[in-house]
PDB file as gemmi writes it, atoms N, CA and C in Angstrom:
CRYST1    1.000    1.000    1.000  90.00  90.00  90.00 P 1                      
ATOM      1  N   MET A   1     119.632  96.794  71.660  1.00  0.00           N  
ATOM      2  CA  MET A   1     118.718  97.359  72.639  1.00  0.00           C  
ATOM      3  C   MET A   1     118.800  96.506  73.891  1.00  0.00           C  
ATOM      4  N   GLY A   2     119.120  97.126  75.007  1.00  0.00           N  
ATOM      5  CA  GLY A   2     119.140  96.432  76.278  1.00  0.00           C  
ATOM      6  C   GLY A   2     117.791  96.523  76.954  1.00  0.00           C  
ATOM      7  N   ILE A   3     117.306  95.393  77.446  1.00  0.00           N  
ATOM      8  CA  ILE A   3     116.025  95.353  78.155  1.00  0.00           C  
ATOM      9  C   ILE A   3     116.245  94.627  79.471  1.00  0.00           C  
ATOM     10  N   ARG A   4     115.730  95.218  80.547  1.00  0.00           N  
ATOM     11  CA  ARG A   4     115.795  94.524  81.828  1.00  0.00           C  
ATOM     12  C   ARG A   4     114.478  94.714  82.567  1.00  0.00           C  
ATOM     13  N   LEU A   5     114.118  93.698  83.317  1.00  0.00           N  
ATOM     14  CA  LEU A   5     112.892  93.707  84.108  1.00  0.00           C  
ATOM     15  C   LEU A   5     113.296  93.688  85.572  1.00  0.00           C  
ATOM     16  N   GLU A   6     112.756  94.630  86.345  1.00  0.00           N  
ATOM     17  CA  GLU A   6     113.066  94.711  87.778  1.00  0.00           C  
ATOM     18  C   GLU A   6     111.801  95.007  88.552  1.00  0.00           C  
ATOM     19  N   GLU A   7     111.710  94.439  89.736  1.00  0.00           N  
ATOM     20  CA  GLU A   7     110.671  94.875  90.661  1.00  0.00           C  
ATOM     21  C   GLU A   7     111.325  95.917  91.549  1.00  0.00           C  
ATOM     22  N   ARG A   8     110.713  97.102  91.610  1.00  0.00           N  
ATOM     23  CA  ARG A   8     111.335  98.223  92.313  1.00  0.00           C  
ATOM     24  C   ARG A   8     110.345  98.867  93.269  1.00  0.00           C  
ATOM     25  N   ASP A   9     110.878  99.586  94.209  1.00  0.00           N  
ATOM     26  CA  ASP A   9     110.080 100.395  95.109  1.00  0.00           C  
ATOM     27  C   ASP A   9     109.486 101.550  94.296  1.00  0.00           C  
ATOM     28  N   LEU A  10     108.171 101.722  94.362  1.00  0.00           N  
ATOM     29  CA  LEU A  10     107.495 102.727  93.534  1.00  0.00           C  
ATOM     30  C   LEU A  10     108.025 104.136  93.799  1.00  0.00           C  
ATOM     31  N   LEU A  11     108.228 104.475  95.052  1.00  0.00           N  
ATOM     32  CA  LEU A  11     108.691 105.830  95.355  1.00  0.00           C  
ATOM     33  C   LEU A  11     110.130 106.049  94.894  1.00  0.00           C  
ATOM     34  N   ASP A  12     110.971 105.015  94.962  1.00  0.00           N  
ATOM     35  CA  ASP A  12     112.328 105.139  94.431  1.00  0.00           C  
ATOM     36  C   ASP A  12     112.291 105.387  92.920  1.00  0.00           C  
ATOM     37  N   VAL A  13     111.448 104.640  92.227  1.00  0.00           N  
ATOM     38  CA  VAL A  13     111.301 104.824  90.776  1.00  0.00           C  
ATOM     39  C   VAL A  13     110.793 106.230  90.484  1.00  0.00           C  
ATOM     40  N   ALA A  14     109.832 106.691  91.275  1.00  0.00           N  
ATOM     41  CA  ALA A  14     109.260 108.025  91.074  1.00  0.00           C  
ATOM     42  C   ALA A  14     110.326 109.104  91.199  1.00  0.00           C  
ATOM     43  N   VAL A  15     111.121 109.031  92.245  1.00  0.00           N  
ATOM     44  CA  VAL A  15     112.162 110.041  92.470  1.00  0.00           C  
ATOM     45  C   VAL A  15     113.232 109.956  91.382  1.00  0.00           C  
ATOM     46  N   GLU A  16     113.659 108.741  91.077  1.00  0.00           N  
ATOM     47  CA  GLU A  16     114.717 108.540  90.079  1.00  0.00           C  
ATOM     48  C   GLU A  16     114.341 109.074  88.700  1.00  0.00           C  
ATOM     49  N   HIS A  17     113.046 109.008  88.366  1.00  0.00           N  
ATOM     50  CA  HIS A  17     112.604 109.397  87.031  1.00  0.00           C  
ATOM     51  C   HIS A  17     111.770 110.676  87.020  1.00  0.00           C  
ATOM     52  N   GLY A  18     111.812 111.436  88.104  1.00  0.00           N  
ATOM     53  CA  GLY A  18     111.126 112.723  88.143  1.00  0.00           C  
ATOM     54  C   GLY A  18     109.612 112.617  88.137  1.00  0.00           C  
ATOM     55  N   LEU A  19     109.069 111.613  88.817  1.00  0.00           N  
ATOM     56  CA  LEU A  19     107.624 111.388  88.831  1.00  0.00           C  
ATOM     57  C   LEU A  19     107.051 111.559  90.233  1.00  0.00           C  
ATOM     58  N   GLU A  20     107.497 112.571  90.944  1.00  0.00           N  
ATOM     59  CA  GLU A  20     107.095 112.727  92.332  1.00  0.00           C  
ATOM     60  C   GLU A  20     105.612 113.043  92.506  1.00  0.00           C  
ATOM     61  N   ASP A  21     104.928 113.400  91.446  1.00  0.00           N  
ATOM     62  CA  ASP A  21     103.515 113.757  91.516  1.00  0.00           C  
ATOM     63  C   ASP A  21     102.792 113.003  90.405  1.00  0.00           C  
ATOM     64  N   TYR A  22     101.477 113.180  90.344  1.00  0.00           N  
ATOM     65  CA  TYR A  22     100.727 112.559  89.266  1.00  0.00           C  
ATOM     66  C   TYR A  22     101.190 113.131  87.927  1.00  0.00           C  
ATOM     67  N   PRO A  23     101.125 112.314  86.877  1.00  0.00           N  
ATOM     68  CA  PRO A  23     101.552 112.819  85.558  1.00  0.00           C  
ATOM     69  C   PRO A  23     100.695 113.998  85.106  1.00  0.00           C  
ATOM     70  N   PHE A  24     101.288 114.826  84.285  1.00  0.00           N  
ATOM     71  CA  PHE A  24     100.535 115.882  83.603  1.00  0.00           C  
ATOM     72  C   PHE A  24     100.385 115.426  82.163  1.00  0.00           C  
ATOM     73  N   TRP A  25      99.181 115.018  81.809  1.00  0.00           N  
ATOM     74  CA  TRP A  25      98.951 114.482  80.481  1.00  0.00           C  
ATOM     75  C   TRP A  25      98.782 115.598  79.462  1.00  0.00           C  
ATOM     76  N   ALA A  26      99.369 115.418  78.311  1.00  0.00           N  
ATOM     77  CA  ALA A  26      99.199 116.384  77.219  1.00  0.00           C  
ATOM     78  C   ALA A  26      97.717 116.498  76.905  1.00  0.00           C  
ATOM     79  N   GLY A  27      97.247 117.693  76.726  1.00  0.00           N  
ATOM     80  CA  GLY A  27      95.841 117.918  76.396  1.00  0.00           C  
ATOM     81  C   GLY A  27      94.967 118.138  77.615  1.00  0.00           C  
ATOM     82  N   ALA A  28      95.460 117.818  78.810  1.00  0.00           N  
ATOM     83  CA  ALA A  28      94.685 118.077  80.028  1.00  0.00           C  
ATOM     84  C   ALA A  28      94.971 119.502  80.474  1.00  0.00           C  
ATOM     85  N   GLU A  29      93.985 120.128  81.076  1.00  0.00           N  
ATOM     86  CA  GLU A  29      94.146 121.521  81.486  1.00  0.00           C  
ATOM     87  C   GLU A  29      94.958 121.665  82.767  1.00  0.00           C  
ATOM     88  N   ARG A  30      95.107 120.532  83.508  1.00  0.00           N  
ATOM     89  CA  ARG A  30      95.849 120.577  84.766  1.00  0.00           C  
ATOM     90  C   ARG A  30      96.209 119.158  85.186  1.00  0.00           C  
ATOM     91  N   ARG A  31      97.035 119.062  86.177  1.00  0.00           N  
ATOM     92  CA  ARG A  31      97.430 117.783  86.766  1.00  0.00           C  
ATOM     93  C   ARG A  31      96.284 117.270  87.649  1.00  0.00           C  
ATOM     94  N   ILE A  32      96.035 115.958  87.656  1.00  0.00           N  
ATOM     95  CA  ILE A  32      95.000 115.421  88.533  1.00  0.00           C  
ATOM     96  C   ILE A  32      95.483 115.441  89.983  1.00  0.00           C  
ATOM     97  N   THR A  33      94.529 115.307  90.900  1.00  0.00           N  
ATOM     98  CA  THR A  33      94.831 115.312  92.337  1.00  0.00           C  
ATOM     99  C   THR A  33      94.190 114.084  92.987  1.00  0.00           C  
ATOM    100  N   ASP A  34      94.557 113.831  94.238  1.00  0.00           N  
ATOM    101  CA  ASP A  34      93.896 112.768  95.005  1.00  0.00           C  
ATOM    102  C   ASP A  34      92.386 113.010  95.037  1.00  0.00           C  
ATOM    103  N   ALA A  35      91.993 114.262  95.176  1.00  0.00           N  
ATOM    104  CA  ALA A  35      90.566 114.594  95.249  1.00  0.00           C  
ATOM    105  C   ALA A  35      89.837 114.219  93.959  1.00  0.00           C  
ATOM    106  N   ASP A  36      90.475 114.402  92.810  1.00  0.00           N  
ATOM    107  CA  ASP A  36      89.857 114.022  91.536  1.00  0.00           C  
ATOM    108  C   ASP A  36      89.593 112.525  91.489  1.00  0.00           C  
ATOM    109  N   ILE A  37      90.588 111.745  91.915  1.00  0.00           N  
ATOM    110  CA  ILE A  37      90.454 110.293  91.883  1.00  0.00           C  
ATOM    111  C   ILE A  37      89.404 109.843  92.892  1.00  0.00           C  
ATOM    112  N   ALA A  38      89.445 110.404  94.091  1.00  0.00           N  
ATOM    113  CA  ALA A  38      88.461 110.059  95.122  1.00  0.00           C  
ATOM    114  C   ALA A  38      87.048 110.396  94.659  1.00  0.00           C  
ATOM    115  N   ASP A  39      86.884 111.532  93.990  1.00  0.00           N  
ATOM    116  CA  ASP A  39      85.576 111.930  93.476  1.00  0.00           C  
ATOM    117  C   ASP A  39      85.083 110.954  92.410  1.00  0.00           C  
ATOM    118  N   ALA A  40      85.967 110.570  91.503  1.00  0.00           N  
ATOM    119  CA  ALA A  40      85.586 109.606  90.460  1.00  0.00           C  
ATOM    120  C   ALA A  40      85.176 108.272  91.089  1.00  0.00           C  
ATOM    121  N   LEU A  41      85.917 107.824  92.095  1.00  0.00           N  
ATOM    122  CA  LEU A  41      85.564 106.580  92.788  1.00  0.00           C  
ATOM    123  C   LEU A  41      84.217 106.706  93.492  1.00  0.00           C  
ATOM    124  N   ALA A  42      84.005 107.829  94.175  1.00  0.00           N  
ATOM    125  CA  ALA A  42      82.756 108.036  94.916  1.00  0.00           C  
ATOM    126  C   ALA A  42      81.547 108.097  93.987  1.00  0.00           C  
ATOM    127  N   ARG A  43      81.721 108.705  92.820  1.00  0.00           N  
ATOM    128  CA  ARG A  43      80.612 108.826  91.856  1.00  0.00           C  
ATOM    129  C   ARG A  43      80.479 107.598  90.974  1.00  0.00           C  
ATOM    130  N   GLY A  44      81.463 106.701  91.057  1.00  0.00           N  
ATOM    131  CA  GLY A  44      81.425 105.519  90.197  1.00  0.00           C  
ATOM    132  C   GLY A  44      81.731 105.844  88.745  1.00  0.00           C  
ATOM    133  N   TRP A  45      82.425 106.970  88.530  1.00  0.00           N  
ATOM    134  CA  TRP A  45      82.803 107.341  87.169  1.00  0.00           C  
ATOM    135  C   TRP A  45      84.145 106.699  86.871  1.00  0.00           C  
ATOM    136  N   LEU A  46      84.075 105.516  86.278  1.00  0.00           N  
ATOM    137  CA  LEU A  46      85.255 104.721  86.008  1.00  0.00           C  
ATOM    138  C   LEU A  46      85.338 104.480  84.506  1.00  0.00           C  
ATOM    139  N   ILE A  47      86.464 104.801  83.913  1.00  0.00           N  
ATOM    140  CA  ILE A  47      86.652 104.581  82.481  1.00  0.00           C  
ATOM    141  C   ILE A  47      87.681 103.471  82.309  1.00  0.00           C  
ATOM    142  N   ALA A  48      87.224 102.368  81.742  1.00  0.00           N  
ATOM    143  CA  ALA A  48      88.095 101.204  81.534  1.00  0.00           C  
ATOM    144  C   ALA A  48      89.099 101.492  80.422  1.00  0.00           C  
ATOM    145  N   PRO A  49      90.251 100.827  80.475  1.00  0.00           N  
ATOM    146  CA  PRO A  49      91.229 100.988  79.393  1.00  0.00           C  
ATOM    147  C   PRO A  49      90.605 100.639  78.047  1.00  0.00           C  
ATOM    148  N   ASP A  50      91.003 101.359  77.017  1.00  0.00           N  
ATOM    149  CA  ASP A  50      90.459 101.154  75.673  1.00  0.00           C  
ATOM    150  C   ASP A  50      91.615 101.226  74.684  1.00  0.00           C  
ATOM    151  N   ASP A  51      92.059 100.076  74.229  1.00  0.00           N  
ATOM    152  CA  ASP A  51      93.190 100.033  73.305  1.00  0.00           C  
ATOM    153  C   ASP A  51      92.866 100.600  71.929  1.00  0.00           C  
ATOM    154  N   THR A  52      91.589 100.801  71.631  1.00  0.00           N  
ATOM    155  CA  THR A  52      91.229 101.340  70.315  1.00  0.00           C  
ATOM    156  C   THR A  52      91.228 102.868  70.303  1.00  0.00           C  
ATOM    157  N   ARG A  53      91.316 103.487  71.486  1.00  0.00           N  
ATOM    158  CA  ARG A  53      91.295 104.948  71.579  1.00  0.00           C  
ATOM    159  C   ARG A  53      92.636 105.512  71.119  1.00  0.00           C  
ATOM    160  N   ASP A  54      92.587 106.584  70.364  1.00  0.00           N  
ATOM    161  CA  ASP A  54      93.802 107.275  69.947  1.00  0.00           C  
ATOM    162  C   ASP A  54      94.414 107.932  71.179  1.00  0.00           C  
ATOM    163  N   PRO A  55      95.633 107.522  71.587  1.00  0.00           N  
ATOM    164  CA  PRO A  55      96.221 108.068  72.804  1.00  0.00           C  
ATOM    165  C   PRO A  55      96.558 109.550  72.719  1.00  0.00           C  
ATOM    166  N   ASN A  56      96.497 110.120  71.532  1.00  0.00           N  
ATOM    167  CA  ASN A  56      96.783 111.551  71.370  1.00  0.00           C  
ATOM    168  C   ASN A  56      95.539 112.415  71.453  1.00  0.00           C  
ATOM    169  N   THR A  57      94.381 111.790  71.635  1.00  0.00           N  
ATOM    170  CA  THR A  57      93.147 112.545  71.761  1.00  0.00           C  
ATOM    171  C   THR A  57      93.126 113.243  73.120  1.00  0.00           C  
ATOM    172  N   PRO A  58      92.990 114.567  73.127  1.00  0.00           N  
ATOM    173  CA  PRO A  58      92.990 115.283  74.413  1.00  0.00           C  
ATOM    174  C   PRO A  58      91.800 114.879  75.276  1.00  0.00           C  
ATOM    175  N   MET A  59      92.002 114.895  76.585  1.00  0.00           N  
ATOM    176  CA  MET A  59      90.905 114.676  77.524  1.00  0.00           C  
ATOM    177  C   MET A  59      91.173 115.502  78.771  1.00  0.00           C  
ATOM    178  N   SER A  60      90.120 115.708  79.511  1.00  0.00           N  
ATOM    179  CA  SER A  60      90.218 116.554  80.709  1.00  0.00           C  
ATOM    180  C   SER A  60      90.917 115.798  81.846  1.00  0.00           C  
ATOM    181  N   ALA A  61      91.330 116.557  82.845  1.00  0.00           N  
ATOM    182  CA  ALA A  61      91.925 115.946  84.033  1.00  0.00           C  
ATOM    183  C   ALA A  61      90.930 115.005  84.701  1.00  0.00           C  
ATOM    184  N   GLU A  62      89.651 115.366  84.692  1.00  0.00           N  
ATOM    185  CA  GLU A  62      88.630 114.515  85.295  1.00  0.00           C  
ATOM    186  C   GLU A  62      88.517 113.175  84.564  1.00  0.00           C  
ATOM    187  N   GLU A  63      88.644 113.195  83.237  1.00  0.00           N  
ATOM    188  CA  GLU A  63      88.606 111.937  82.481  1.00  0.00           C  
ATOM    189  C   GLU A  63      89.826 111.076  82.807  1.00  0.00           C  
ATOM    190  N   HIS A  64      90.982 111.702  82.939  1.00  0.00           N  
ATOM    191  CA  HIS A  64      92.167 110.948  83.344  1.00  0.00           C  
ATOM    192  C   HIS A  64      91.951 110.355  84.736  1.00  0.00           C  
ATOM    193  N   ALA A  65      91.384 111.132  85.650  1.00  0.00           N  
ATOM    194  CA  ALA A  65      91.121 110.632  86.998  1.00  0.00           C  
ATOM    195  C   ALA A  65      90.170 109.440  86.957  1.00  0.00           C  
ATOM    196  N   ALA A  66      89.192 109.462  86.059  1.00  0.00           N  
ATOM    197  CA  ALA A  66      88.251 108.346  85.929  1.00  0.00           C  
ATOM    198  C   ALA A  66      88.954 107.089  85.417  1.00  0.00           C  
ATOM    199  N   ARG A  67      89.953 107.262  84.558  1.00  0.00           N  
ATOM    200  CA  ARG A  67      90.742 106.107  84.085  1.00  0.00           C  
ATOM    201  C   ARG A  67      91.602 105.544  85.214  1.00  0.00           C  
ATOM    202  N   VAL A  68      92.188 106.434  85.997  1.00  0.00           N  
ATOM    203  CA  VAL A  68      92.976 106.007  87.153  1.00  0.00           C  
ATOM    204  C   VAL A  68      92.058 105.325  88.169  1.00  0.00           C  
ATOM    205  N   ALA A  69      90.876 105.888  88.383  1.00  0.00           N  
ATOM    206  CA  ALA A  69      89.924 105.313  89.340  1.00  0.00           C  
ATOM    207  C   ALA A  69      89.525 103.893  88.920  1.00  0.00           C  
ATOM    208  N   TRP A  70      89.349 103.673  87.623  1.00  0.00           N  
ATOM    209  CA  TRP A  70      89.025 102.314  87.156  1.00  0.00           C  
ATOM    210  C   TRP A  70      90.136 101.355  87.565  1.00  0.00           C  
ATOM    211  N   LEU A  71      91.383 101.763  87.368  1.00  0.00           N  
ATOM    212  CA  LEU A  71      92.511 100.904  87.732  1.00  0.00           C  
ATOM    213  C   LEU A  71      92.586 100.681  89.246  1.00  0.00           C  
ATOM    214  N   VAL A  72      92.286 101.725  90.020  1.00  0.00           N  
ATOM    215  CA  VAL A  72      92.285 101.583  91.481  1.00  0.00           C  
ATOM    216  C   VAL A  72      91.241 100.554  91.890  1.00  0.00           C  
ATOM    217  N   ARG A  73      90.079 100.621  91.279  1.00  0.00           N  
ATOM    218  CA  ARG A  73      88.978  99.727  91.644  1.00  0.00           C  
ATOM    219  C   ARG A  73      89.150  98.324  91.077  1.00  0.00           C  
ATOM    220  N   HIS A  74      89.608  98.209  89.821  1.00  0.00           N  
ATOM    221  CA  HIS A  74      89.604  96.910  89.141  1.00  0.00           C  
ATOM    222  C   HIS A  74      90.976  96.365  88.765  1.00  0.00           C  
ATOM    223  N   GLY A  75      92.002  97.174  88.887  1.00  0.00           N  
ATOM    224  CA  GLY A  75      93.328  96.748  88.450  1.00  0.00           C  
ATOM    225  C   GLY A  75      93.935  95.688  89.356  1.00  0.00           C  
ATOM    226  N   ASP A  76      94.740  94.840  88.775  1.00  0.00           N  
ATOM    227  CA  ASP A  76      95.479  93.824  89.522  1.00  0.00           C  
ATOM    228  C   ASP A  76      96.885  94.369  89.743  1.00  0.00           C  
ATOM    229  N   PHE A  77      97.120  94.959  90.896  1.00  0.00           N  
ATOM    230  CA  PHE A  77      98.390  95.625  91.173  1.00  0.00           C  
ATOM    231  C   PHE A  77      99.568  94.653  91.160  1.00  0.00           C  
ATOM    232  N   ARG A  78      99.305  93.372  91.378  1.00  0.00           N  
ATOM    233  CA  ARG A  78     100.387  92.380  91.326  1.00  0.00           C  
ATOM    234  C   ARG A  78     100.899  92.179  89.904  1.00  0.00           C  
ATOM    235  N   ARG A  79     100.093  92.533  88.906  1.00  0.00           N  
ATOM    236  CA  ARG A  79     100.477  92.321  87.512  1.00  0.00           C  
ATOM    237  C   ARG A  79     100.832  93.604  86.774  1.00  0.00           C  
ATOM    238  N   MET A  80     100.664  94.736  87.406  1.00  0.00           N  
ATOM    239  CA  MET A  80     100.925  96.008  86.735  1.00  0.00           C  
ATOM    240  C   MET A  80     102.419  96.208  86.531  1.00  0.00           C  
ATOM    241  N   SER A  81     102.731  96.917  85.460  1.00  0.00           N  
ATOM    242  CA  SER A  81     104.125  97.246  85.189  1.00  0.00           C  
ATOM    243  C   SER A  81     104.200  98.617  84.543  1.00  0.00           C  
ATOM    244  N   LEU A  82     105.388  99.185  84.593  1.00  0.00           N  
ATOM    245  CA  LEU A  82     105.681 100.463  83.953  1.00  0.00           C  
ATOM    246  C   LEU A  82     106.791 100.213  82.947  1.00  0.00           C  
ATOM    247  N   VAL A  83     106.747 100.905  81.825  1.00  0.00           N  
ATOM    248  CA  VAL A  83     107.770 100.737  80.795  1.00  0.00           C  
ATOM    249  C   VAL A  83     108.524 102.052  80.636  1.00  0.00           C  
ATOM    250  N   PHE A  84     109.842 101.961  80.771  1.00  0.00           N  
ATOM    251  CA  PHE A  84     110.722 103.122  80.625  1.00  0.00           C  
ATOM    252  C   PHE A  84     111.619 102.903  79.411  1.00  0.00           C  
ATOM    253  N   ARG A  85     111.730 103.918  78.580  1.00  0.00           N  
ATOM    254  CA  ARG A  85     112.653 103.874  77.438  1.00  0.00           C  
ATOM    255  C   ARG A  85     113.643 105.005  77.619  1.00  0.00           C  
ATOM    256  N   ASN A  86     114.917 104.639  77.676  1.00  0.00           N  
ATOM    257  CA  ASN A  86     115.990 105.619  77.873  1.00  0.00           C  
ATOM    258  C   ASN A  86     115.715 106.527  79.076  1.00  0.00           C  
ATOM    259  N   GLY A  87     115.250 105.916  80.167  1.00  0.00           N  
ATOM    260  CA  GLY A  87     115.054 106.648  81.406  1.00  0.00           C  
ATOM    261  C   GLY A  87     113.757 107.418  81.535  1.00  0.00           C  
ATOM    262  N   ARG A  88     112.898 107.357  80.511  1.00  0.00           N  
ATOM    263  CA  ARG A  88     111.622 108.099  80.552  1.00  0.00           C  
ATOM    264  C   ARG A  88     110.459 107.130  80.536  1.00  0.00           C  
ATOM    265  N   LEU A  89     109.461 107.408  81.360  1.00  0.00           N  
ATOM    266  CA  LEU A  89     108.261 106.593  81.369  1.00  0.00           C  
ATOM    267  C   LEU A  89     107.572 106.732  80.023  1.00  0.00           C  
ATOM    268  N   CYS A  90     107.417 105.630  79.298  1.00  0.00           N  
ATOM    269  CA  CYS A  90     106.783 105.723  77.976  1.00  0.00           C  
ATOM    270  C   CYS A  90     105.471 104.949  77.927  1.00  0.00           C  
ATOM    271  N   ASP A  91     105.176 104.139  78.934  1.00  0.00           N  
ATOM    272  CA  ASP A  91     103.892 103.441  78.989  1.00  0.00           C  
ATOM    273  C   ASP A  91     103.586 103.139  80.445  1.00  0.00           C  
ATOM    274  N   GLY A  92     102.409 103.542  80.872  1.00  0.00           N  
ATOM    275  CA  GLY A  92     101.998 103.228  82.230  1.00  0.00           C  
ATOM    276  C   GLY A  92     101.670 104.428  83.089  1.00  0.00           C  
ATOM    277  N   ASN A  93     101.418 105.584  82.494  1.00  0.00           N  
ATOM    278  CA  ASN A  93     101.097 106.773  83.288  1.00  0.00           C  
ATOM    279  C   ASN A  93      99.884 106.568  84.186  1.00  0.00           C  
ATOM    280  N   HIS A  94      98.812 105.975  83.636  1.00  0.00           N  
ATOM    281  CA  HIS A  94      97.625 105.746  84.457  1.00  0.00           C  
ATOM    282  C   HIS A  94      97.908 104.683  85.514  1.00  0.00           C  
ATOM    283  N   ARG A  95      98.679 103.646  85.169  1.00  0.00           N  
ATOM    284  CA  ARG A  95      99.036 102.623  86.146  1.00  0.00           C  
ATOM    285  C   ARG A  95      99.892 103.221  87.261  1.00  0.00           C  
ATOM    286  N   PHE A  96     100.852 104.079  86.885  1.00  0.00           N  
ATOM    287  CA  PHE A  96     101.677 104.751  87.895  1.00  0.00           C  
ATOM    288  C   PHE A  96     100.792 105.558  88.837  1.00  0.00           C  
ATOM    289  N   ALA A  97      99.877 106.341  88.290  1.00  0.00           N  
ATOM    290  CA  ALA A  97      98.994 107.176  89.107  1.00  0.00           C  
ATOM    291  C   ALA A  97      98.120 106.313  90.020  1.00  0.00           C  
ATOM    292  N   ALA A  98      97.617 105.184  89.514  1.00  0.00           N  
ATOM    293  CA  ALA A  98      96.784 104.293  90.333  1.00  0.00           C  
ATOM    294  C   ALA A  98      97.591 103.713  91.488  1.00  0.00           C  
ATOM    295  N   CYS A  99      98.816 103.298  91.209  1.00  0.00           N  
ATOM    296  CA  CYS A  99      99.685 102.751  92.268  1.00  0.00           C  
ATOM    297  C   CYS A  99     100.012 103.816  93.298  1.00  0.00           C  
ATOM    298  N   LEU A 100     100.296 105.017  92.839  1.00  0.00           N  
ATOM    299  CA  LEU A 100     100.606 106.116  93.742  1.00  0.00           C  
ATOM    300  C   LEU A 100      99.406 106.408  94.650  1.00  0.00           C  
ATOM    301  N   TYR A 101      98.214 106.496  94.053  1.00  0.00           N  
ATOM    302  CA  TYR A 101      97.006 106.780  94.825  1.00  0.00           C  
ATOM    303  C   TYR A 101      96.719 105.670  95.837  1.00  0.00           C  
ATOM    304  N   ALA A 102      96.883 104.417  95.414  1.00  0.00           N  
ATOM    305  CA  ALA A 102      96.547 103.268  96.259  1.00  0.00           C  
ATOM    306  C   ALA A 102      97.626 102.951  97.294  1.00  0.00           C  
ATOM    307  N   GLY A 103      98.759 103.632  97.213  1.00  0.00           N  
ATOM    308  CA  GLY A 103      99.832 103.390  98.176  1.00  0.00           C  
ATOM    309  C   GLY A 103     100.580 102.095  97.936  1.00  0.00           C  
ATOM    310  N   ILE A 104     100.612 101.649  96.691  1.00  0.00           N  
ATOM    311  CA  ILE A 104     101.331 100.425  96.344  1.00  0.00           C  
ATOM    312  C   ILE A 104     102.828 100.686  96.517  1.00  0.00           C  
ATOM    313  N   GLU A 105     103.507  99.783  97.158  1.00  0.00           N  
ATOM    314  CA  GLU A 105     104.920 100.010  97.465  1.00  0.00           C  
ATOM    315  C   GLU A 105     105.868  99.533  96.374  1.00  0.00           C  
ATOM    316  N   ARG A 106     105.530  98.427  95.688  1.00  0.00           N  
ATOM    317  CA  ARG A 106     106.459  97.858  94.709  1.00  0.00           C  
ATOM    318  C   ARG A 106     105.749  97.682  93.375  1.00  0.00           C  
ATOM    319  N   ILE A 107     106.532  97.864  92.297  1.00  0.00           N  
ATOM    320  CA  ILE A 107     105.982  97.756  90.933  1.00  0.00           C  
ATOM    321  C   ILE A 107     107.031  97.132  90.029  1.00  0.00           C  
ATOM    322  N   ARG A 108     106.559  96.368  89.066  1.00  0.00           N  
ATOM    323  CA  ARG A 108     107.479  95.829  88.062  1.00  0.00           C  
ATOM    324  C   ARG A 108     107.766  96.905  87.032  1.00  0.00           C  
ATOM    325  N   CYS A 109     109.013  97.004  86.652  1.00  0.00           N  
ATOM    326  CA  CYS A 109     109.436  97.997  85.664  1.00  0.00           C  
ATOM    327  C   CYS A 109     110.208  97.307  84.545  1.00  0.00           C  
ATOM    328  N   VAL A 110     109.907  97.713  83.326  1.00  0.00           N  
ATOM    329  CA  VAL A 110     110.660  97.260  82.164  1.00  0.00           C  
ATOM    330  C   VAL A 110     111.490  98.452  81.716  1.00  0.00           C  
ATOM    331  N   PHE A 111     112.799  98.269  81.696  1.00  0.00           N  
ATOM    332  CA  PHE A 111     113.714  99.330  81.290  1.00  0.00           C  
ATOM    333  C   PHE A 111     114.319  98.957  79.943  1.00  0.00           C  
ATOM    334  N   MET A 112     114.171  99.848  78.958  1.00  0.00           N  
ATOM    335  CA  MET A 112     114.729  99.619  77.625  1.00  0.00           C  
ATOM    336  C   MET A 112     115.699 100.739  77.301  1.00  0.00           C  
ATOM    337  N   GLU A 113     116.859 100.366  76.861  1.00  0.00           N  
ATOM    338  CA  GLU A 113     117.853 101.342  76.428  1.00  0.00           C  
ATOM    339  C   GLU A 113     118.006 101.167  74.922  1.00  0.00           C  
ATOM    340  N   THR A 114     117.662 102.198  74.166  1.00  0.00           N  
ATOM    341  CA  THR A 114     117.674 102.090  72.700  1.00  0.00           C  
ATOM    342  C   THR A 114     118.811 102.852  72.059  1.00  0.00           C  
ATOM    343  N   ASP A 115     119.692 103.458  72.846  1.00  0.00           N  
ATOM    344  CA  ASP A 115     120.797 104.220  72.270  1.00  0.00           C  
ATOM    345  C   ASP A 115     121.683 103.363  71.378  1.00  0.00           C  
ATOM    346  N   ALA A 116     121.989 102.163  71.820  1.00  0.00           N  
ATOM    347  CA  ALA A 116     122.862 101.282  71.040  1.00  0.00           C  
ATOM    348  C   ALA A 116     122.216 100.942  69.703  1.00  0.00           C  
ATOM    349  N   LEU A 117     120.904 100.709  69.721  1.00  0.00           N  
ATOM    350  CA  LEU A 117     120.198 100.386  68.485  1.00  0.00           C  
ATOM    351  C   LEU A 117     120.198 101.583  67.536  1.00  0.00           C  
ATOM    352  N   ALA A 118     119.966 102.771  68.077  1.00  0.00           N  
ATOM    353  CA  ALA A 118     119.951 103.976  67.245  1.00  0.00           C  
ATOM    354  C   ALA A 118     121.317 104.236  66.648  1.00  0.00           C  
ATOM    355  N   ALA A 119     122.378 104.010  67.402  1.00  0.00           N  
ATOM    356  CA  ALA A 119     123.737 104.240  66.897  1.00  0.00           C  
ATOM    357  C   ALA A 119     124.059 103.251  65.782  1.00  0.00           C  
ATOM    358  N   ALA A 120     123.578 102.021  65.899  1.00  0.00           N  
ATOM    359  CA  ALA A 120     123.823 101.010  64.878  1.00  0.00           C  
ATOM    360  C   ALA A 120     123.097 101.328  63.583  1.00  0.00           C  
ATOM    361  N   ALA A 121     121.933 101.977  63.707  1.00  0.00           N  
ATOM    362  CA  ALA A 121     121.159 102.302  62.510  1.00  0.00           C  
ATOM    363  C   ALA A 121     121.827 103.423  61.763  1.00  0.00           C  
TER     364      ALA A 121                                                      
END                                                                             
């Protein structure tokens, strides 16, 4: 398995990996918008990350926006990273959305290529 860490331009990463807009989360009825995030920030509806939550539990677009809003308000953008496996974003959808909303220009990315490992197995 090849792993590399790079600091990249967020918009370049977005275009390269087909992330030109906010993610569409499974279980959400629609994609979030800038207005959703702005509304969550204005109302103070912020949902902090919760590692005990089942990530497959469906939630509304508004709940996703509240998670992104928490990151916009409290996240440390200097420490945020995105994880890509075989060219697909596999961890960091809310972080990506927060960076996109906040206009962050650069992000750390972890790229993992697992094809070699799968072929060996």
